[in-house]
Amino acid sequence: MPERRTVALVTLGCARNEVDSEELAGRLAADGWDLVEDAADADVAVVNTCGFVEAAKKDSVDALLEANDLKDAAGEGRARTQAVVAVGCMAERYGKELAKELPEADGVLGFDDYADISDRLQTILSGGIHASHTPRDRRKLLPISPAERQSAAVSLPGHAQDTPPADLPDGVAPASGPRAPLRRRLDSSPVASVKLASGCDRRCSFCAIPSFRGSFISRRPSDVLGESRWLAEQGVKEIMLVSENNTSYGKDLGDIRLLETLLPELAAIDGLERIRVSYLQPAEMRPGLIDVLTSTEKVAPYFDLSFQHSAPGVLRAMRRFGDTDRFLGLLDQVRAKAPQAGARSNFIVGFPGETEEDVAELERFLTGARLDAIGVFGYSDEDGTEAAGYTDKLDPEVVAERLERISRLAEELTAQRAEERLGETVEVLVDRVDEEDGGDGVVGRAAHQAPETDGQTILTGDRDLAPGRMVVAKVVASEGVDLIAEPLGDDGCTEEARR
């Protein structure tokens, strides 16, 4: 019997990339590949790259170079790796250019290669050459009218348009029906992301994502429900819905309010304890969606709002909408429905033309917003974006100073917001238990804390808690954005209170 082929997937970037990696893993497992965690144990290391900002692109290149070092180690008998392949957003965005600048990669594959990923890797592993793809504006591959996009035959990672094989190995998702994507979980975490849609129809002047992810196209509710049911069967307790813009979900299916209908159906799936929605556009928020997010059992009252700035002049230059008072009003609407609701956002400072008055306006917003988590980025030009052609660029030193200033303020404000939660009763999903060698102990997340981005909650006491358990606890302390909480007993009291 020939030796089984082995492959490792190294994932960088956002939760959408994690979903794409698990789709690739499902396709490869269905075609007989063995999936391994360590790239040193794999015949082929597949690096799922991020192409969003300069720092992410650098991380992707570093990961490819690190994987390439394993090929040298293989020659010395210290590793198995024979080939390194780049996939993902950076590979899609730059294609042949990346292949030319990074000859260490044995292949640079675009989204159109995903359906045939097994054949592509086998060709490369056998010493053949698969031509790196030529990048193109993926928005032009889909009809201008959203209503006509569902029937377009375009490769969309996370959207299956082919019929899965009849015989699937254990652990590979058949999900539901002929449109279901193959998927294989790459870890045992109790939380998993589900792709709600792909692409974006917005034209923010700083963002290149629509050019390489394409125009906005929703997945059908039956596909989302089927994949979520399968994940629940695999032990997943929390589903996080991801896309470039979840507030647009359903517009190409004839119902812009489809998310409000879908969320209660997801919450009714046996085994799921929490549904979380990410990537919400403030300009597209509507009262009905706020109602569902704040009042549906098992749906986290969590608002990941893409503000980016609050000064009107900067927002207009970004091709965005809103201002400080409108954004504060939106947060007031949310908290009137659910006072403990979580809210987070990202912001860009140093945008071309930004003035000191604009920075002060952003500071006013941040001070009044009481956000649980804040990401701050310094502006940098992105190839192919409108803002890259703006002439009123700020000196890098000014951008760096404003980045440090706003980051410092954000750290102070989010720590204050965590302190405000002292005494609150929270539902904590246990992510991991790490009690050896001075580990953190029982670590989980409350409803306002998304994985990896918004801090964590450390549970005190000596109760036997395993990953996937939902625990009701009282917040007793905070450390930065992190909370420390004591589990409540059946009588609603903490152990300390009972003593």
Tab-separated table of C-alpha atoms in Angstrom:
chain	number	residue	atom	x	y	z
A	1	MET	CA	0.000	0.000	0.000
A	2	PRO	CA	1.486	3.417	-0.957
A	3	GLU	CA	2.341	5.774	1.863
A	4	ARG	CA	-0.403	8.264	2.651
A	5	ARG	CA	0.150	11.869	1.653
A	6	THR	CA	0.260	14.319	4.539
A	7	VAL	CA	-0.603	18.016	4.598
A	8	ALA	CA	-0.553	20.758	7.250
A	9	LEU	CA	-2.593	23.964	7.043
A	10	VAL	CA	-1.075	27.089	8.591
A	11	THR	CA	-3.740	29.795	8.927
A	12	LEU	CA	-3.134	33.518	9.303
A	13	GLY	CA	-5.568	36.419	9.439
A	14	CYS	CA	-9.222	36.540	10.326
A	15	ALA	CA	-11.944	34.041	11.156
A	16	ARG	CA	-12.984	33.944	7.490
A	17	ASN	CA	-9.581	32.494	6.652
A	18	GLU	CA	-10.058	29.889	9.385
A	19	VAL	CA	-13.286	28.782	7.706
A	20	ASP	CA	-11.543	28.618	4.327
A	21	SER	CA	-8.765	26.467	5.828
A	22	GLU	CA	-11.297	24.015	7.225
A	23	GLU	CA	-12.961	23.851	3.811
A	24	LEU	CA	-9.603	23.054	2.213
A	25	ALA	CA	-9.011	20.476	4.951
A	26	GLY	CA	-12.370	18.872	4.161
A	27	ARG	CA	-11.610	18.631	0.469
A	28	LEU	CA	-8.168	17.170	1.100
A	29	ALA	CA	-9.389	14.644	3.677
A	30	ALA	CA	-12.156	13.546	1.295
A	31	ASP	CA	-9.487	12.876	-1.328
A	32	GLY	CA	-7.331	10.730	0.934
A	33	TRP	CA	-4.832	13.167	2.442
A	34	ASP	CA	-3.825	12.837	6.086
A	35	LEU	CA	-4.055	16.135	7.962
A	36	VAL	CA	-1.334	16.853	10.533
A	37	GLU	CA	-0.901	19.806	12.877
A	38	ASP	CA	2.836	20.352	12.572
A	39	ALA	CA	4.170	21.472	9.182
A	40	ALA	CA	7.392	19.552	9.938
A	41	ASP	CA	5.358	16.326	9.804
A	42	ALA	CA	3.690	17.152	6.470
A	43	ASP	CA	4.700	16.431	2.894
A	44	VAL	CA	3.113	19.752	1.946
A	45	ALA	CA	2.738	22.853	4.123
A	46	VAL	CA	-0.163	25.017	2.929
A	47	VAL	CA	-0.014	28.580	4.273
A	48	ASN	CA	-3.369	30.369	4.161
A	49	THR	CA	-2.185	33.959	3.905
A	50	CYS	CA	-3.726	37.299	4.867
A	51	GLY	CA	-3.500	40.273	2.513
A	52	PHE	CA	-5.349	42.941	4.482
A	53	VAL	CA	-2.673	45.323	5.838
A	54	GLU	CA	1.115	45.545	5.669
A	55	ALA	CA	1.678	43.886	9.047
A	56	ALA	CA	-0.516	40.935	8.062
A	57	LYS	CA	1.253	40.563	4.730
A	58	LYS	CA	4.619	40.550	6.493
A	59	ASP	CA	3.378	37.832	8.852
A	60	SER	CA	2.269	35.792	5.834
A	61	VAL	CA	5.661	36.105	4.140
A	62	ASP	CA	7.412	35.188	7.389
A	63	ALA	CA	5.218	32.084	7.729
A	64	LEU	CA	6.044	31.018	4.175
A	65	LEU	CA	9.757	31.496	4.780
A	66	GLU	CA	9.561	29.580	8.049
A	67	ALA	CA	7.791	26.713	6.297
A	68	ASN	CA	10.423	26.818	3.561
A	69	ASP	CA	13.136	26.305	6.185
A	70	LEU	CA	11.530	22.934	6.898
A	71	LYS	CA	12.433	21.795	3.395
A	72	ASP	CA	16.080	22.286	4.286
A	73	ALA	CA	15.495	20.435	7.544
A	74	ALA	CA	13.900	17.606	5.566
A	75	GLY	CA	17.142	17.203	3.633
A	76	GLU	CA	18.884	16.652	6.947
A	77	GLY	CA	16.258	14.180	8.173
A	78	ARG	CA	14.774	16.597	10.745
A	79	ALA	CA	11.472	17.201	8.959
A	80	ARG	CA	9.258	15.698	6.294
A	81	THR	CA	8.266	18.818	4.362
A	82	GLN	CA	8.838	18.627	0.611
A	83	ALA	CA	6.780	21.578	-0.644
A	84	VAL	CA	5.357	24.910	0.567
A	85	VAL	CA	2.238	26.344	-1.043
A	86	ALA	CA	0.621	29.758	-0.552
A	87	VAL	CA	-3.159	30.143	-0.677
A	88	GLY	CA	-5.535	32.744	0.773
A	89	CYS	CA	-6.015	36.469	0.330
A	90	MET	CA	-2.400	37.471	-0.276
A	91	ALA	CA	-1.957	34.701	-2.830
A	92	GLU	CA	-5.228	35.664	-4.526
A	93	ARG	CA	-4.393	39.358	-4.482
A	94	TYR	CA	-0.841	39.182	-5.848
A	95	GLY	CA	-0.613	35.837	-7.656
A	96	LYS	CA	2.290	35.789	-10.102
A	97	GLU	CA	3.861	38.836	-8.468
A	98	LEU	CA	4.073	37.007	-5.144
A	99	ALA	CA	5.462	33.919	-6.865
A	100	LYS	CA	8.176	36.023	-8.501
A	101	GLU	CA	9.116	37.876	-5.308
A	102	LEU	CA	8.973	34.743	-3.155
A	103	PRO	CA	10.534	31.864	-5.098
A	104	GLU	CA	10.705	29.885	-1.841
A	105	ALA	CA	6.996	29.089	-2.350
A	106	ASP	CA	6.554	26.049	-4.599
A	107	GLY	CA	3.084	27.185	-5.581
A	108	VAL	CA	0.834	30.242	-5.314
A	109	LEU	CA	-2.800	29.224	-5.675
A	110	GLY	CA	-5.862	31.448	-6.001
A	111	PHE	CA	-9.464	30.870	-4.977
A	112	ASP	CA	-10.230	29.248	-8.323
A	113	ASP	CA	-7.822	26.443	-7.384
A	114	TYR	CA	-9.657	25.487	-4.194
A	115	ALA	CA	-12.082	23.073	-5.851
A	116	ASP	CA	-9.111	21.140	-7.249
A	117	ILE	CA	-6.769	21.632	-4.300
A	118	SER	CA	-5.859	17.932	-4.073
A	119	ASP	CA	-4.743	17.741	-7.706
A	120	ARG	CA	-2.838	21.015	-7.393
A	121	LEU	CA	-0.883	19.829	-4.350
A	122	GLN	CA	-0.186	16.436	-5.893
A	123	THR	CA	1.212	18.114	-9.014
A	124	ILE	CA	3.493	20.333	-6.939
A	125	LEU	CA	4.551	17.483	-4.658
A	126	SER	CA	5.458	15.377	-7.704
A	127	GLY	CA	7.791	18.095	-8.960
A	128	GLY	CA	5.385	19.550	-11.501
A	129	ILE	CA	4.566	23.207	-11.905
A	130	HIS	CA	1.130	24.719	-11.613
A	131	ALA	CA	1.117	28.226	-13.055
A	132	SER	CA	0.430	30.909	-10.480
A	133	HIS	CA	-2.832	32.634	-11.207
A	134	THR	CA	-3.140	36.110	-12.686
A	135	PRO	CA	-4.902	38.438	-10.222
A	136	ARG	CA	-8.098	40.107	-11.397
A	137	ASP	CA	-10.785	42.287	-9.907
A	138	ARG	CA	-13.198	39.665	-8.604
A	139	ARG	CA	-16.029	42.178	-8.415
A	140	LYS	CA	-16.228	41.955	-12.185
A	141	LEU	CA	-16.820	38.197	-12.070
A	142	LEU	CA	-20.304	38.694	-10.605
A	143	PRO	CA	-23.329	40.579	-11.982
A	144	ILE	CA	-23.718	44.196	-10.924
A	145	SER	CA	-27.214	43.435	-9.679
A	146	PRO	CA	-27.080	41.539	-6.351
A	147	ALA	CA	-30.295	39.713	-7.274
A	148	GLU	CA	-28.532	37.984	-10.190
A	149	ARG	CA	-25.464	36.754	-8.304
A	150	GLN	CA	-26.768	33.508	-6.833
A	151	SER	CA	-26.719	31.755	-10.199
A	152	ALA	CA	-23.219	32.909	-11.172
A	153	ALA	CA	-20.648	30.093	-11.483
A	154	VAL	CA	-17.807	31.748	-9.565
A	155	SER	CA	-15.437	30.137	-7.089
A	156	LEU	CA	-16.345	31.410	-3.622
A	157	PRO	CA	-14.410	29.961	-0.676
A	158	GLY	CA	-16.880	28.714	1.906
A	159	HIS	CA	-19.712	28.518	-0.631
A	160	ALA	CA	-20.003	25.061	-2.149
A	161	GLN	CA	-21.465	24.817	-5.636
A	162	ASP	CA	-20.564	21.233	-6.401
A	163	THR	CA	-21.985	17.937	-5.134
A	164	PRO	CA	-19.983	16.371	-2.273
A	165	PRO	CA	-18.697	12.812	-2.752
A	166	ALA	CA	-20.962	10.042	-1.468
A	167	ASP	CA	-18.261	8.483	0.755
A	168	LEU	CA	-16.791	10.958	3.215
A	169	PRO	CA	-14.276	10.061	5.934
A	170	ASP	CA	-15.214	10.529	9.573
A	171	GLY	CA	-15.088	14.143	10.671
A	172	VAL	CA	-15.713	15.663	7.239
A	173	ALA	CA	-18.894	17.693	6.967
A	174	PRO	CA	-21.558	16.695	4.498
A	175	ALA	CA	-23.426	19.662	6.033
A	176	SER	CA	-26.725	19.756	4.113
A	177	GLY	CA	-27.721	19.126	0.539
A	178	PRO	CA	-25.861	19.381	-2.758
A	179	ARG	CA	-24.547	22.894	-2.125
A	180	ALA	CA	-22.901	22.064	1.183
A	181	PRO	CA	-19.157	22.764	1.511
A	182	LEU	CA	-16.879	20.002	2.687
A	183	ARG	CA	-15.351	20.931	6.013
A	184	ARG	CA	-12.977	19.300	8.466
A	185	ARG	CA	-12.349	20.836	11.875
A	186	LEU	CA	-8.710	21.654	12.550
A	187	ASP	CA	-9.017	21.916	16.332
A	188	SER	CA	-11.313	20.872	19.143
A	189	SER	CA	-12.317	24.349	20.288
A	190	PRO	CA	-15.929	24.708	21.461
A	191	VAL	CA	-16.320	27.710	19.170
A	192	ALA	CA	-16.347	27.726	15.364
A	193	SER	CA	-16.974	30.338	12.701
A	194	VAL	CA	-19.572	29.928	9.971
A	195	LYS	CA	-19.408	31.964	6.817
A	196	LEU	CA	-22.628	33.915	6.257
A	197	ALA	CA	-21.573	35.622	3.032
A	198	SER	CA	-18.525	36.623	0.989
A	199	GLY	CA	-17.364	39.832	-0.603
A	200	CYS	CA	-18.446	43.424	-0.140
A	201	ASP	CA	-20.323	46.021	-2.180
A	202	ARG	CA	-19.083	48.975	-0.154
A	203	ARG	CA	-16.346	51.145	-1.623
A	204	CYS	CA	-14.373	52.352	1.382
A	205	SER	CA	-11.453	54.305	-0.010
A	206	PHE	CA	-8.855	52.575	2.195
A	207	CYS	CA	-9.918	48.959	1.639
A	208	ALA	CA	-8.779	46.536	-1.079
A	209	ILE	CA	-10.816	43.544	0.133
A	210	PRO	CA	-13.654	43.832	-2.441
A	211	SER	CA	-11.164	43.664	-5.305
A	212	PHE	CA	-9.873	40.229	-4.303
A	213	ARG	CA	-12.859	38.850	-2.374
A	214	GLY	CA	-15.414	40.064	-4.898
A	215	SER	CA	-18.904	41.522	-4.679
A	216	PHE	CA	-21.259	40.617	-1.861
A	217	ILE	CA	-23.031	37.265	-2.120
A	218	SER	CA	-25.016	35.563	0.647
A	219	ARG	CA	-25.063	31.886	1.467
A	220	ARG	CA	-28.519	30.373	1.512
A	221	PRO	CA	-30.040	29.993	4.990
A	222	SER	CA	-30.401	26.224	4.515
A	223	ASP	CA	-26.637	25.936	3.917
A	224	VAL	CA	-25.805	28.002	7.005
A	225	LEU	CA	-28.224	25.987	9.139
A	226	GLY	CA	-26.961	22.652	7.831
A	227	GLU	CA	-23.322	23.480	8.488
A	228	SER	CA	-24.175	24.807	11.954
A	229	ARG	CA	-26.043	21.594	12.805
A	230	TRP	CA	-23.031	19.556	11.722
A	231	LEU	CA	-20.722	21.682	13.861
A	232	ALA	CA	-23.024	21.199	16.846
A	233	GLU	CA	-22.766	17.438	16.282
A	234	GLN	CA	-18.981	17.823	16.438
A	235	GLY	CA	-19.231	19.361	19.904
A	236	VAL	CA	-19.235	23.054	18.983
A	237	LYS	CA	-21.117	25.185	21.510
A	238	GLU	CA	-20.692	28.667	20.040
A	239	ILE	CA	-21.176	29.684	16.418
A	240	MET	CA	-19.691	32.971	15.197
A	241	LEU	CA	-21.201	34.260	11.949
A	242	VAL	CA	-18.565	35.917	9.771
A	243	SER	CA	-18.414	37.771	6.469
A	244	GLU	CA	-17.166	41.112	5.227
A	245	ASN	CA	-20.514	42.705	6.124
A	246	ASN	CA	-23.173	40.721	7.960
A	247	THR	CA	-25.694	43.570	7.960
A	248	SER	CA	-26.093	43.141	4.175
A	249	TYR	CA	-27.006	39.472	4.507
A	250	GLY	CA	-29.972	38.489	2.361
A	251	LYS	CA	-30.076	41.490	0.040
A	252	ASP	CA	-29.194	39.279	-2.934
A	253	LEU	CA	-31.771	36.717	-1.778
A	254	GLY	CA	-34.575	39.245	-1.860
A	255	ASP	CA	-34.793	39.888	1.879
A	256	ILE	CA	-32.484	42.399	3.559
A	257	ARG	CA	-33.983	41.362	6.932
A	258	LEU	CA	-33.106	37.701	6.471
A	259	LEU	CA	-30.597	37.765	9.332
A	260	GLU	CA	-33.403	38.613	11.760
A	261	THR	CA	-35.188	35.435	10.650
A	262	LEU	CA	-32.097	33.227	10.587
A	263	LEU	CA	-30.794	33.990	14.072
A	264	PRO	CA	-33.702	32.401	16.014
A	265	GLU	CA	-33.431	29.300	13.793
A	266	LEU	CA	-29.731	28.980	14.595
A	267	ALA	CA	-30.411	29.479	18.285
A	268	ALA	CA	-32.870	26.551	18.183
A	269	ILE	CA	-30.234	24.035	17.022
A	270	ASP	CA	-29.711	21.308	19.612
A	271	GLY	CA	-26.333	21.531	21.308
A	272	LEU	CA	-25.552	25.170	20.510
A	273	GLU	CA	-25.310	27.477	23.510
A	274	ARG	CA	-24.409	30.782	21.878
A	275	ILE	CA	-24.727	32.490	18.502
A	276	ARG	CA	-22.493	35.492	17.856
A	277	VAL	CA	-22.659	37.907	14.924
A	278	SER	CA	-19.541	39.809	13.859
A	279	TYR	CA	-18.744	42.522	11.288
A	280	LEU	CA	-21.723	44.905	11.473
A	281	GLN	CA	-21.852	48.139	9.482
A	282	PRO	CA	-23.191	51.060	11.579
A	283	ALA	CA	-24.807	52.682	8.528
A	284	GLU	CA	-26.836	49.527	7.866
A	285	MET	CA	-28.014	48.825	11.417
A	286	ARG	CA	-31.809	48.743	11.777
A	287	PRO	CA	-34.175	48.584	14.759
A	288	GLY	CA	-35.375	45.064	13.955
A	289	LEU	CA	-31.836	43.684	13.935
A	290	ILE	CA	-31.028	45.402	17.229
A	291	ASP	CA	-34.174	43.840	18.700
A	292	VAL	CA	-33.207	40.323	17.629
A	293	LEU	CA	-29.610	40.682	18.783
A	294	THR	CA	-30.666	41.938	22.208
A	295	SER	CA	-33.708	39.774	22.939
A	296	THR	CA	-33.211	36.323	21.377
A	297	GLU	CA	-32.241	33.573	23.798
A	298	LYS	CA	-28.760	32.165	23.042
A	299	VAL	CA	-27.961	35.059	20.661
A	300	ALA	CA	-25.190	37.134	22.218
A	301	PRO	CA	-26.021	40.841	22.617
A	302	TYR	CA	-22.722	41.597	20.914
A	303	PHE	CA	-22.115	44.477	18.507
A	304	ASP	CA	-18.937	44.359	16.441
A	305	LEU	CA	-19.471	47.732	14.764
A	306	SER	CA	-17.116	48.950	12.051
A	307	PHE	CA	-16.853	52.645	12.963
A	308	GLN	CA	-13.276	53.271	11.655
A	309	HIS	CA	-13.419	56.940	12.793
A	310	SER	CA	-15.959	59.460	14.052
A	311	ALA	CA	-14.882	62.797	12.555
A	312	PRO	CA	-17.294	63.566	9.661
A	313	GLY	CA	-14.613	64.878	7.310
A	314	VAL	CA	-12.429	61.801	7.723
A	315	LEU	CA	-15.402	59.469	7.321
A	316	ARG	CA	-16.423	61.154	4.069
A	317	ALA	CA	-12.874	60.837	2.741
A	318	MET	CA	-13.107	57.152	3.674
A	319	ARG	CA	-16.389	56.922	1.680
A	320	ARG	CA	-18.248	56.128	4.879
A	321	PHE	CA	-21.143	57.629	6.795
A	322	GLY	CA	-21.946	58.870	10.283
A	323	ASP	CA	-20.377	61.043	12.963
A	324	THR	CA	-19.713	61.038	16.691
A	325	ASP	CA	-23.241	61.880	17.830
A	326	ARG	CA	-24.931	59.400	15.463
A	327	PHE	CA	-22.615	56.629	16.586
A	328	LEU	CA	-23.181	57.437	20.255
A	329	GLY	CA	-26.916	57.441	19.565
A	330	LEU	CA	-26.671	53.972	18.031
A	331	LEU	CA	-24.875	52.656	21.099
A	332	ASP	CA	-27.534	54.260	23.303
A	333	GLN	CA	-30.235	52.398	21.332
A	334	VAL	CA	-28.422	49.120	21.904
A	335	ARG	CA	-27.913	49.666	25.630
A	336	ALA	CA	-31.493	50.781	26.126
A	337	LYS	CA	-32.457	47.266	24.992
A	338	ALA	CA	-29.607	45.392	26.717
A	339	PRO	CA	-27.557	47.366	29.279
A	340	GLN	CA	-24.871	44.663	29.471
A	341	ALA	CA	-24.474	44.403	25.673
A	342	GLY	CA	-20.930	44.139	24.379
A	343	ALA	CA	-19.593	46.591	21.813
A	344	ARG	CA	-16.264	46.715	20.030
A	345	SER	CA	-14.773	48.440	16.988
A	346	ASN	CA	-11.636	49.197	14.990
A	347	PHE	CA	-10.295	52.621	14.079
A	348	ILE	CA	-7.791	54.046	11.598
A	349	VAL	CA	-5.714	57.054	12.619
A	350	GLY	CA	-3.464	59.166	10.435
A	351	PHE	CA	-5.780	58.947	7.424
A	352	PRO	CA	-4.860	61.400	4.640
A	353	GLY	CA	-6.133	64.863	5.547
A	354	GLU	CA	-6.832	64.013	9.192
A	355	THR	CA	-6.399	67.096	11.388
A	356	GLU	CA	-5.763	67.546	15.098
A	357	GLU	CA	-9.418	68.568	15.399
A	358	ASP	CA	-10.410	65.255	13.804
A	359	VAL	CA	-8.297	63.339	16.318
A	360	ALA	CA	-9.903	65.276	19.155
A	361	GLU	CA	-13.331	64.358	17.772
A	362	LEU	CA	-12.323	60.688	17.723
A	363	GLU	CA	-11.161	61.014	21.326
A	364	ARG	CA	-14.554	62.505	22.224
A	365	PHE	CA	-16.309	59.537	20.679
A	366	LEU	CA	-14.102	56.925	22.305
A	367	THR	CA	-14.516	58.555	25.706
A	368	GLY	CA	-18.302	58.492	25.423
A	369	ALA	CA	-18.710	55.130	23.672
A	370	ARG	CA	-17.735	52.789	26.547
A	371	LEU	CA	-16.504	50.120	24.141
A	372	ASP	CA	-15.370	46.767	25.524
A	373	ALA	CA	-12.600	46.318	22.964
A	374	ILE	CA	-10.887	48.764	20.608
A	375	GLY	CA	-8.485	48.027	17.769
A	376	VAL	CA	-6.373	50.930	16.504
A	377	PHE	CA	-4.377	50.930	13.273
A	378	GLY	CA	-2.150	53.520	11.684
A	379	TYR	CA	-3.043	54.345	8.095
A	380	SER	CA	-0.906	52.867	5.326
A	381	ASP	CA	-1.460	52.869	1.566
A	382	GLU	CA	-3.022	49.738	0.109
A	383	ASP	CA	-2.409	48.902	-3.547
A	384	GLY	CA	-5.336	49.687	-5.793
A	385	THR	CA	-7.336	51.728	-3.297
A	386	GLU	CA	-8.647	55.229	-3.834
A	387	ALA	CA	-6.914	56.570	-0.727
A	388	ALA	CA	-3.518	55.471	-2.053
A	389	GLY	CA	-3.899	58.239	-4.633
A	390	TYR	CA	-4.786	60.964	-2.141
A	391	THR	CA	-2.247	63.772	-2.046
A	392	ASP	CA	-2.709	65.021	1.533
A	393	LYS	CA	-0.786	62.218	3.211
A	394	LEU	CA	0.532	62.720	6.734
A	395	ASP	CA	4.154	62.246	7.695
A	396	PRO	CA	4.830	58.726	9.051
A	397	GLU	CA	6.012	60.292	12.308
A	398	VAL	CA	2.648	62.006	12.750
A	399	VAL	CA	0.789	58.775	12.024
A	400	ALA	CA	2.950	56.893	14.535
A	401	GLU	CA	2.405	59.556	17.219
A	402	ARG	CA	-1.368	59.483	16.754
A	403	LEU	CA	-1.392	55.689	16.745
A	404	GLU	CA	0.446	55.618	20.072
A	405	ARG	CA	-1.786	58.346	21.525
A	406	ILE	CA	-5.106	56.743	20.576
A	407	SER	CA	-3.883	53.242	21.463
A	408	ARG	CA	-2.945	54.470	24.928
A	409	LEU	CA	-6.373	56.060	25.347
A	410	ALA	CA	-8.089	52.899	24.082
A	411	GLU	CA	-6.221	50.747	26.594
A	412	GLU	CA	-7.252	53.048	29.433
A	413	LEU	CA	-10.902	53.237	28.344
A	414	THR	CA	-11.377	49.508	27.803
A	415	ALA	CA	-9.858	48.799	31.216
A	416	GLN	CA	-12.364	51.252	32.713
A	417	ARG	CA	-15.204	49.524	30.853
A	418	ALA	CA	-14.125	46.171	32.282
A	419	GLU	CA	-14.167	47.689	35.783
A	420	GLU	CA	-17.753	48.805	35.153
A	421	ARG	CA	-18.714	45.155	34.856
A	422	LEU	CA	-17.750	44.347	38.454
A	423	GLY	CA	-20.748	42.756	40.136
A	424	GLU	CA	-22.414	41.716	36.872
A	425	THR	CA	-23.683	38.190	36.381
A	426	VAL	CA	-22.256	36.751	33.164
A	427	GLU	CA	-22.543	33.514	31.225
A	428	VAL	CA	-19.053	32.218	30.502
A	429	LEU	CA	-18.305	29.599	27.865
A	430	VAL	CA	-15.233	27.654	28.987
A	431	ASP	CA	-12.603	27.626	26.222
A	432	ARG	CA	-9.745	25.827	27.924
A	433	VAL	CA	-8.447	24.564	31.235
A	434	ASP	CA	-4.761	25.274	31.862
A	435	GLU	CA	-3.849	24.627	35.487
A	436	GLU	CA	-0.359	23.178	35.080
A	437	ASP	CA	2.896	25.102	35.567
A	438	GLY	CA	1.253	28.336	36.609
A	439	GLY	CA	-1.330	28.338	33.812
A	440	ASP	CA	-4.354	30.611	33.788
A	441	GLY	CA	-6.692	27.917	35.122
A	442	VAL	CA	-10.223	27.829	33.728
A	443	VAL	CA	-10.465	30.358	30.914
A	444	GLY	CA	-13.557	31.312	28.976
A	445	ARG	CA	-15.461	34.191	27.489
A	446	ALA	CA	-18.566	36.100	28.488
A	447	ALA	CA	-21.146	37.160	25.914
A	448	HIS	CA	-19.321	40.446	25.217
A	449	GLN	CA	-16.012	38.686	24.445
A	450	ALA	CA	-15.394	37.213	21.005
A	451	PRO	CA	-12.555	34.710	20.545
A	452	GLU	CA	-9.023	36.167	20.450
A	453	THR	CA	-10.051	39.829	20.078
A	454	ASP	CA	-11.955	40.980	23.155
A	455	GLY	CA	-10.224	39.605	26.215
A	456	GLN	CA	-11.213	36.635	28.355
A	457	THR	CA	-12.808	35.676	31.652
A	458	ILE	CA	-10.883	33.637	34.200
A	459	LEU	CA	-13.071	31.537	36.501
A	460	THR	CA	-12.042	31.108	40.125
A	461	GLY	CA	-12.735	28.205	42.445
A	462	ASP	CA	-12.049	24.498	42.169
A	463	ARG	CA	-15.135	23.295	40.307
A	464	ASP	CA	-14.567	20.596	37.705
A	465	LEU	CA	-15.134	22.555	34.494
A	466	ALA	CA	-14.348	21.299	31.009
A	467	PRO	CA	-14.158	23.166	27.664
A	468	GLY	CA	-17.616	23.690	26.223
A	469	ARG	CA	-19.353	24.181	29.579
A	470	MET	CA	-21.501	27.290	29.981
A	471	VAL	CA	-21.070	28.682	33.496
A	472	VAL	CA	-23.056	31.411	35.233
A	473	ALA	CA	-20.643	33.538	37.248
A	474	LYS	CA	-20.301	36.847	39.045
A	475	VAL	CA	-17.574	39.291	38.009
A	476	VAL	CA	-15.363	39.962	41.034
A	477	ALA	CA	-12.331	41.693	39.499
A	478	SER	CA	-10.759	42.867	36.258
A	479	GLU	CA	-7.261	42.985	34.767
A	480	GLY	CA	-7.161	45.279	31.753
A	481	VAL	CA	-9.922	44.010	29.445
A	482	ASP	CA	-9.960	40.598	31.146
A	483	LEU	CA	-12.475	39.695	33.830
A	484	ILE	CA	-12.178	37.441	36.862
A	485	ALA	CA	-15.449	35.791	37.836
A	486	GLU	CA	-16.609	33.341	40.470
A	487	PRO	CA	-19.103	30.640	39.404
A	488	LEU	CA	-22.519	30.790	41.026
A	489	GLY	CA	-24.074	27.732	42.633
A	490	ASP	CA	-27.609	26.522	42.107
A	491	ASP	CA	-28.698	28.921	44.855
A	492	GLY	CA	-27.287	31.871	42.901
A	493	CYS	CA	-24.496	32.494	45.402
A	494	THR	CA	-20.740	32.352	45.058
A	495	GLU	CA	-18.696	30.025	47.271
A	496	GLU	CA	-17.332	33.041	49.153
A	497	ALA	CA	-20.835	34.336	49.853
A	498	ARG	CA	-21.894	30.955	51.213
A	499	ARG	CA	-18.896	30.924	53.556
